[in-house]
Short mmCIF file of C-alpha atoms and ligand atoms in Angstrom, two decimals:
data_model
loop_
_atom_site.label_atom_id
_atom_site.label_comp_id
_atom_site.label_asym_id
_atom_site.label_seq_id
_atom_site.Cartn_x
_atom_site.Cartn_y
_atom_site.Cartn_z
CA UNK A 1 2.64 24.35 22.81
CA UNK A 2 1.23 20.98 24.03
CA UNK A 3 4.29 18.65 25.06
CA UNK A 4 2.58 15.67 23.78
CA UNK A 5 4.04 12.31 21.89
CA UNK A 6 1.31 11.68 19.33
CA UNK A 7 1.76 7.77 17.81
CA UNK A 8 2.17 7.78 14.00
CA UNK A 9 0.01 4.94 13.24
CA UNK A 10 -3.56 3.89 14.99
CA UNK A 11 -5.83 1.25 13.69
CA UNK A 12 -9.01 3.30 11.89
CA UNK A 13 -11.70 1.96 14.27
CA UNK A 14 -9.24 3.64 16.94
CA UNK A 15 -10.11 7.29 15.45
CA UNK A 16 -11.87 8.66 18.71
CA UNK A 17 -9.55 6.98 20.90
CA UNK A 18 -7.39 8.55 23.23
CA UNK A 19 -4.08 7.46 22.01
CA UNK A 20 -1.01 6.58 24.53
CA UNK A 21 2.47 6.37 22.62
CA UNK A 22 4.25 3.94 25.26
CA UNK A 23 7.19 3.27 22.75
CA UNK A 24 8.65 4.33 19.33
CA UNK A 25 8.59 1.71 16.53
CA UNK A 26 8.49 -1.80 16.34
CA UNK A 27 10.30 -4.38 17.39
CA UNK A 28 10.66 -6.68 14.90
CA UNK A 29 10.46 -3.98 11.97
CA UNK A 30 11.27 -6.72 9.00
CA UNK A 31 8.31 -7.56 7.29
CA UNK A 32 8.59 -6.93 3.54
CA UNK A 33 5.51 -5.13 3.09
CA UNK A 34 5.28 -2.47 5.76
CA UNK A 35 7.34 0.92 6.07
CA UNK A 36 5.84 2.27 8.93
CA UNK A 37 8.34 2.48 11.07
CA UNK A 38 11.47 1.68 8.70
CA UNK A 39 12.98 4.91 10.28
CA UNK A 40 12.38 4.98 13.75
CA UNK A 41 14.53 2.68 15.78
CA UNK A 42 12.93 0.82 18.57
CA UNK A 43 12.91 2.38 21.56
CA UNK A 44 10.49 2.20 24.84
CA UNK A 45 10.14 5.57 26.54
CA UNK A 46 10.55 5.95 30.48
CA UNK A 47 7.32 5.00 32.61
CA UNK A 48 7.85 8.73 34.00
CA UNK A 49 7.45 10.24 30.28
CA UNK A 50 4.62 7.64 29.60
CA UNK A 51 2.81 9.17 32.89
CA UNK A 52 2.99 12.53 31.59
CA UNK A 53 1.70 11.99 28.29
CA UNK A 54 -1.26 9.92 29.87
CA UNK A 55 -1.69 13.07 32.49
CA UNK A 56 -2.13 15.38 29.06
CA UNK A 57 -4.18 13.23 27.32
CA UNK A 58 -6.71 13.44 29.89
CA UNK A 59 -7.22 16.72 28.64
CA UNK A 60 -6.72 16.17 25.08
CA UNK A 61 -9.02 13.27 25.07
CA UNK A 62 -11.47 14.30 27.48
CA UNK A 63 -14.47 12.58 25.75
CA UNK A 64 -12.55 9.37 25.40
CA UNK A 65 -14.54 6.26 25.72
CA UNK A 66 -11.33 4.07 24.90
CA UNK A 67 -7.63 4.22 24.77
CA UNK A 68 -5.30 2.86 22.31
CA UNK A 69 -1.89 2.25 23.04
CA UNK A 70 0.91 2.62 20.57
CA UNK A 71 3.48 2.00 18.28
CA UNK A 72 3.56 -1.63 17.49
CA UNK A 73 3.60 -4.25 20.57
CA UNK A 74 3.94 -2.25 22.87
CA UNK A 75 3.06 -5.23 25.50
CA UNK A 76 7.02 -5.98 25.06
CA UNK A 77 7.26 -2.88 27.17
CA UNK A 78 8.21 -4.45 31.35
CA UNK A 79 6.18 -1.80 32.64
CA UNK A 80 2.97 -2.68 30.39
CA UNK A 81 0.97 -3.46 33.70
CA UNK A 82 1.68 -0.07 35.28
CA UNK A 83 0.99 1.92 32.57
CA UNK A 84 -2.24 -0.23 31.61
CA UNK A 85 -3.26 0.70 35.55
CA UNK A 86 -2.09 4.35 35.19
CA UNK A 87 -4.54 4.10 32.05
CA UNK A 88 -7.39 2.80 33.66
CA UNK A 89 -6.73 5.14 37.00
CA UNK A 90 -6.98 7.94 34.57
CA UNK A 91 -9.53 7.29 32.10
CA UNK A 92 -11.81 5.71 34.81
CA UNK A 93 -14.80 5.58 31.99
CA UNK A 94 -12.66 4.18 29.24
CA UNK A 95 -14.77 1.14 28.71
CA UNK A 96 -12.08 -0.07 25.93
CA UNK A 97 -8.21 0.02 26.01
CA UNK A 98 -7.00 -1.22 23.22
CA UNK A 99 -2.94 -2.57 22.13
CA UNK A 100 -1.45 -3.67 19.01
CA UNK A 101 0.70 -7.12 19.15
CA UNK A 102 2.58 -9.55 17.56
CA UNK A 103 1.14 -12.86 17.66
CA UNK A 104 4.87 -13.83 18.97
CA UNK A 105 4.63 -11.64 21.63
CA UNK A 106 1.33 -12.86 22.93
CA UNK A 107 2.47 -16.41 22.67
CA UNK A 108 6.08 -15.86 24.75
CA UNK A 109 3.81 -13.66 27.52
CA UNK A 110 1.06 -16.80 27.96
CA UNK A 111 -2.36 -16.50 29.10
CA UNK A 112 -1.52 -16.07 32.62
CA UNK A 113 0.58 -12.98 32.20
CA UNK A 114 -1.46 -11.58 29.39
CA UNK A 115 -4.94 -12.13 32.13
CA UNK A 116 -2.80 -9.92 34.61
CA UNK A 117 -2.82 -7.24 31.90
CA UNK A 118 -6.44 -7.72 31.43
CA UNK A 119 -7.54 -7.52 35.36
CA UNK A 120 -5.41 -4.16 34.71
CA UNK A 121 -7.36 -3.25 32.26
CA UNK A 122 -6.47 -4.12 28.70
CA UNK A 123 -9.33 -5.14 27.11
CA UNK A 124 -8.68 -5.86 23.15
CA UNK A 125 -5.37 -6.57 21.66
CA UNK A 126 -5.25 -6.13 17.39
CA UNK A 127 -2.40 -8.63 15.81
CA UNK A 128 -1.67 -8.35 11.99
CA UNK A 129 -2.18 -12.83 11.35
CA UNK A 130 -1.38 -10.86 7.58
CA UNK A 131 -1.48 -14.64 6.39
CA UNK A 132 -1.88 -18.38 7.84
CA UNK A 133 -0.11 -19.91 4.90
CA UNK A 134 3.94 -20.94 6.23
CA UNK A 135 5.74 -19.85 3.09
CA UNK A 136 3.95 -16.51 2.54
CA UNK A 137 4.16 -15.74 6.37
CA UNK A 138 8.21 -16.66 5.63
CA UNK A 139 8.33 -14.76 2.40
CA UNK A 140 6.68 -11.44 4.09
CA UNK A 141 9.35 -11.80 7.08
CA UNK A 142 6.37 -12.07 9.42
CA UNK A 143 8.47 -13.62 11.85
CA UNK A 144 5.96 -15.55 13.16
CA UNK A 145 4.41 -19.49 11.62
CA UNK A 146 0.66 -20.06 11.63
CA UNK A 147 1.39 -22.53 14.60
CA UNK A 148 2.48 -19.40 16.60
CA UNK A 149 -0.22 -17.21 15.34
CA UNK A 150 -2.78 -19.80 16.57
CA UNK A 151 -0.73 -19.87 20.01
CA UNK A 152 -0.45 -16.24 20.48
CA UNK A 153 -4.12 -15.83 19.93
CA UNK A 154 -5.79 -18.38 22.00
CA UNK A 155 -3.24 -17.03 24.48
CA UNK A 156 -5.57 -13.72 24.03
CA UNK A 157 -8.51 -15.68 24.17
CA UNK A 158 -7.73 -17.34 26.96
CA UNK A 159 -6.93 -14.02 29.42
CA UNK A 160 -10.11 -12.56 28.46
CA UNK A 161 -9.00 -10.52 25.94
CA UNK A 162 -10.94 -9.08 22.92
CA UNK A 163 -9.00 -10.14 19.63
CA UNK A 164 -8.82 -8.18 16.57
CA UNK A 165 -7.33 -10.03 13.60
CA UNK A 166 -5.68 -8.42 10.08
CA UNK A 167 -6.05 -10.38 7.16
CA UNK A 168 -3.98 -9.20 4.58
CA UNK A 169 -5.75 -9.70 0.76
CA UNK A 170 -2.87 -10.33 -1.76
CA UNK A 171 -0.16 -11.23 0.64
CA UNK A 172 0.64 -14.63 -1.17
CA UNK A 173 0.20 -12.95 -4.64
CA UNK A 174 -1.04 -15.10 -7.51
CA UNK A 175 1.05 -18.23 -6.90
CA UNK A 176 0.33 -18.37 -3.43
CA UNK A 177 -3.60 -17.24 -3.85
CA UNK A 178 -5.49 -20.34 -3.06
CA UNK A 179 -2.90 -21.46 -0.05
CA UNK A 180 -2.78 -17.93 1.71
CA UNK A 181 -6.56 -17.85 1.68
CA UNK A 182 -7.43 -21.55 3.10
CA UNK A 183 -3.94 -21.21 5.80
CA UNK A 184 -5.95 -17.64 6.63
CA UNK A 185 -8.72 -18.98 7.20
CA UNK A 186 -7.85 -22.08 8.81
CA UNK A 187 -5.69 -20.25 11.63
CA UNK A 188 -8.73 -18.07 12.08
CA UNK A 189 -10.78 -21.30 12.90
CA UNK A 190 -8.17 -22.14 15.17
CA UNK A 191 -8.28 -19.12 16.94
CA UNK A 192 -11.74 -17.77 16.74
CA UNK A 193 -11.40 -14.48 17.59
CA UNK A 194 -14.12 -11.80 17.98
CA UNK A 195 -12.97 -9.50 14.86
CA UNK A 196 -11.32 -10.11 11.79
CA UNK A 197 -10.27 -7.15 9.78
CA UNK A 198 -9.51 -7.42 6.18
CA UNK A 199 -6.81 -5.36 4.65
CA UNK A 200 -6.06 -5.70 0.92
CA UNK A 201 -1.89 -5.40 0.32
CA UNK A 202 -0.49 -2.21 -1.57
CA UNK A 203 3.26 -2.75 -2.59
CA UNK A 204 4.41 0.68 -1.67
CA UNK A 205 7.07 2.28 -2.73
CA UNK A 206 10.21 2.15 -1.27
CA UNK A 207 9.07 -1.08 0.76
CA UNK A 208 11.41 -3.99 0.58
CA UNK A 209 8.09 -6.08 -0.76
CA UNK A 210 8.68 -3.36 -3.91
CA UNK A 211 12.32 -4.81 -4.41
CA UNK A 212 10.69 -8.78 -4.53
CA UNK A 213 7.91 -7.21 -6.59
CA UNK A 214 10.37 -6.09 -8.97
CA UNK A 215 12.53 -9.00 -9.18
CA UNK A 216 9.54 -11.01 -10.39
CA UNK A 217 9.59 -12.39 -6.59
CA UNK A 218 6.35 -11.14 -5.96
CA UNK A 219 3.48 -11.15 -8.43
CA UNK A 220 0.61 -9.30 -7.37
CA UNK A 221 -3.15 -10.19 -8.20
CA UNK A 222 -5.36 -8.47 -10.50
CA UNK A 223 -8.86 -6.92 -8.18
CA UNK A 224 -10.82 -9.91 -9.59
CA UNK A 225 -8.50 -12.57 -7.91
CA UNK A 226 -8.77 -10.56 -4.91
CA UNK A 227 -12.46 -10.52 -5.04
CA UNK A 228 -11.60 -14.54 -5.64
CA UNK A 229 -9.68 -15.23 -2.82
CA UNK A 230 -11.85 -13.45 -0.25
CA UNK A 231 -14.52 -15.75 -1.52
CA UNK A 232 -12.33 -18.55 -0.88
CA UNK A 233 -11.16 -17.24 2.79
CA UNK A 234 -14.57 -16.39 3.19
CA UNK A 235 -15.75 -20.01 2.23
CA UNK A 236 -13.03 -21.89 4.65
CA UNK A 237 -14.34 -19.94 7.77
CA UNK A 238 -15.48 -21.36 10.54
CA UNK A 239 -15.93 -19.43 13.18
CA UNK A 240 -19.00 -18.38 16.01
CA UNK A 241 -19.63 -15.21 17.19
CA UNK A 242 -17.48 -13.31 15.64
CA UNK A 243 -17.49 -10.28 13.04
CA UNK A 244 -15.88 -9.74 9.43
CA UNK A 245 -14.56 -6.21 9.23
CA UNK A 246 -13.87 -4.49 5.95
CA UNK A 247 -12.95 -1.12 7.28
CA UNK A 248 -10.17 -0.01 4.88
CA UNK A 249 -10.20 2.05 1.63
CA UNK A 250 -7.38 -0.80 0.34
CA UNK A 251 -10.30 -3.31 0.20
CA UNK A 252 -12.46 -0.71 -2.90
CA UNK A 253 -12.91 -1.78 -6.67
CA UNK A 254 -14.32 0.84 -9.06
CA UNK A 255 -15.59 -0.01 -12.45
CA UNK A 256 -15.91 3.11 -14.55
CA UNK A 257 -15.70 5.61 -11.54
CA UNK A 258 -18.13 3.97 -9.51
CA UNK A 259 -17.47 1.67 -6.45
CA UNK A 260 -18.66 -1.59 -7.05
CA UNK A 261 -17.53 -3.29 -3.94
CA UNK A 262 -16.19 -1.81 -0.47
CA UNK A 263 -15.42 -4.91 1.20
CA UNK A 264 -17.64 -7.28 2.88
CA UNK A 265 -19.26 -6.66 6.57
CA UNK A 266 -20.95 -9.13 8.97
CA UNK A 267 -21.40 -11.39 11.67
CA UNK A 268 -20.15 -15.13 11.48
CA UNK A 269 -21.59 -17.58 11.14
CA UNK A 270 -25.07 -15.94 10.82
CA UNK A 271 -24.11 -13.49 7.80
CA UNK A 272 -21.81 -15.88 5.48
CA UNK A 273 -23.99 -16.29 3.06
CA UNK A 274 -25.02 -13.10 2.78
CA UNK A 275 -21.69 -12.06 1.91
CA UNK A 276 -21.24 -14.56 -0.33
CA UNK A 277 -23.71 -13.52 -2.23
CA UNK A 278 -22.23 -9.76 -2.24
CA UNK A 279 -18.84 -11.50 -3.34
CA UNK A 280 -20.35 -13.68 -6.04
CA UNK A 281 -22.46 -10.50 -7.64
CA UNK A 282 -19.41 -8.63 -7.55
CA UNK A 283 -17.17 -11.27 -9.41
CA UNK A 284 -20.12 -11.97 -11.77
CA UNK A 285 -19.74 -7.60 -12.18
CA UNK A 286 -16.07 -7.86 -12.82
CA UNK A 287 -16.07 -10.79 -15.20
CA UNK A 288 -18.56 -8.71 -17.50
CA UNK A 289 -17.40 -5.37 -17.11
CA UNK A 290 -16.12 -3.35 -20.83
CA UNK A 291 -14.76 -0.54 -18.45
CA UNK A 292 -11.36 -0.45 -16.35
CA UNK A 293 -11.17 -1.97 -13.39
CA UNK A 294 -9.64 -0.15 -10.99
CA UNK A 295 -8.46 -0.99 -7.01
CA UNK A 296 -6.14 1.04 -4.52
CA UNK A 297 -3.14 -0.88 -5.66
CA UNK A 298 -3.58 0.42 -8.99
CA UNK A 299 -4.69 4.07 -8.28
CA UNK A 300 -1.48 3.88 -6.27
CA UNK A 301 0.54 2.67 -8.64
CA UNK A 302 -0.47 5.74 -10.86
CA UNK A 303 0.22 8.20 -7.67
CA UNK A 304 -3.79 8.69 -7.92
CA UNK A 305 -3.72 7.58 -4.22
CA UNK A 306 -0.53 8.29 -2.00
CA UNK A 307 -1.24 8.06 1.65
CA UNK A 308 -2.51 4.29 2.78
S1 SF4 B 1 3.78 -5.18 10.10
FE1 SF4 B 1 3.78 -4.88 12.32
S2 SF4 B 1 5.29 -6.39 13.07
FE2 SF4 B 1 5.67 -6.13 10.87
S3 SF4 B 1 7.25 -4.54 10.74
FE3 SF4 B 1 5.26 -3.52 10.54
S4 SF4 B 1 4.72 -2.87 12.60
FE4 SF4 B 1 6.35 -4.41 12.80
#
């Protein structure tokens, strides 16, 4: 048997990535909405154990063109440098390796340390942003204001790093729809990074987001205000040169069986309005439609759809 720590949790674009579990959980572990780690306890493994793994993923991996390095912020780890070297030494053709952080994070290590980790050989960082509005991002637990998110990623930015960005659809519910999607999308424009990924909110079960939800705390949004307030993110971007990512199943809409939207994909500025357009056919499709209207929050909701 393979004595091999294989990360729970990888973003989906990371699929044929050689994956490098550096540390167990997260850090912070308090926003409302997410349960991935609720039950591990934060703990960084030994550079000696990290080695290893690395050593055996060379064989695992061996077609790897890029590395991703897990759980969540791992760049808290004091060794990150060595083990991004030890990467880099080892996957010599990896022409991506890849890190999930908190925007915190990025901001408290600064563009000077964060470059170090890049002439390592870090090349992308992905940070959940989740929302740019201040009393959603305080509501979720997020830990983090849009100030900070804005500092952490030009911090990126700055070092030469690739950004990846998660928006998360839903996160300020109804009352906070319209605020959640302009503070979204004006931290993007602060920040410009090269991806933003959009990722629509499930309340799942057994998350502390559920308790809120329950408590009339939280009230979630129907798939047409979704639709809605992706137009309106959409709308308040303004960004160059950089690409809108719908590459989750959360972000689907069925009417009647049949998918009538699977998010929106493009290059900004160039492809706004083409998206747009997709968004404003869509809506017009929703407002009209006699069937059910269906999305993963409410497929989930009837245990049609368990894992996220
Ligand atoms: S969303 Fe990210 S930062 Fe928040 S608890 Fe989950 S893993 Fe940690």
């Amino acid at each position: 048997m393979i004595n091999y720590d294989f990360p729970p949790y990888r973003p989906p674009n990371e699929a044929s990535s050689a994956l490098i579990r550096v540390s167990h959980g997260c850090p912070w572990n308090r926003c409302l909405f997410c349960t991935m780690y609720k039950t591990v306890k934060f703990q960084p493994r030994s550079l000696e154990e990290i080695k290893k793994d690395i050593d055996t993923a060379v064989h695992i991996f061996p077609e790897a063109r890029s590395v991703f390095i897990a759980d969540s912020d791992s760049l808290v780890m004091k060794d990150s440098e060595k083990i991004i070297c030890y990467i880099k030494s080892r996957f010599p053709h990896a022409e991506r390796i890849t890190s999930y952080a908190r925007a915190k994070t990025l901001m408290r290590l600064g563009a000077e340390r964060l470059g170090k980790f890049h002439e390592a050989g870090l090349t992308r960082v992905h940070v959940g942003l989740e929302s740019g509005d201040a009393t959603t991002l305080s509501f979720l637990k997020k830990g983090a204001t849009p100030q900070e998110m804005i500092a952490g990623g030009k911090a990126a930015r700055q070092a030469g790093l690739e950004l990846s960005i998660y928006v998360l659809i839903g996160a300020g519910g109804k009352d906070r729809l319209t605020e959640h999607a302009i503070g979204s999308a004006f931290v993007c424009n602060g920040i410009n990074p090269d991806f933003i990924r959009l990722r629509t909110l499930i309340v799942q079960h057994g998350s502390l987001l559920e308790e809120k939800m329950k408590a009339g705390q939280y009230r979630p949004t129907s798939p047409l205000q979704k639709l809605t307030e992706v137009k309106l993110f959409l709308e308040h971007l303004d960004v160059q040169d950089c690409e809108l990512v719908s590459d989750h199943h959360s972000n689907t809409i069925w009417v009647d069986n049949t998918i009538v939207y699977g998010g929106v994909n493009g290059i900004l500025p160039a492809e706004k309005n083409h998206m747009l357009e997709v968004l404003n056919q869509t809506l017009q499709r929703l407002f009209h439609a006699r069937e059910e209207i269906l999305d993963a929050t409410i497929l989930y909701e009837r245990g049609v759809i368990s894992s996220l």
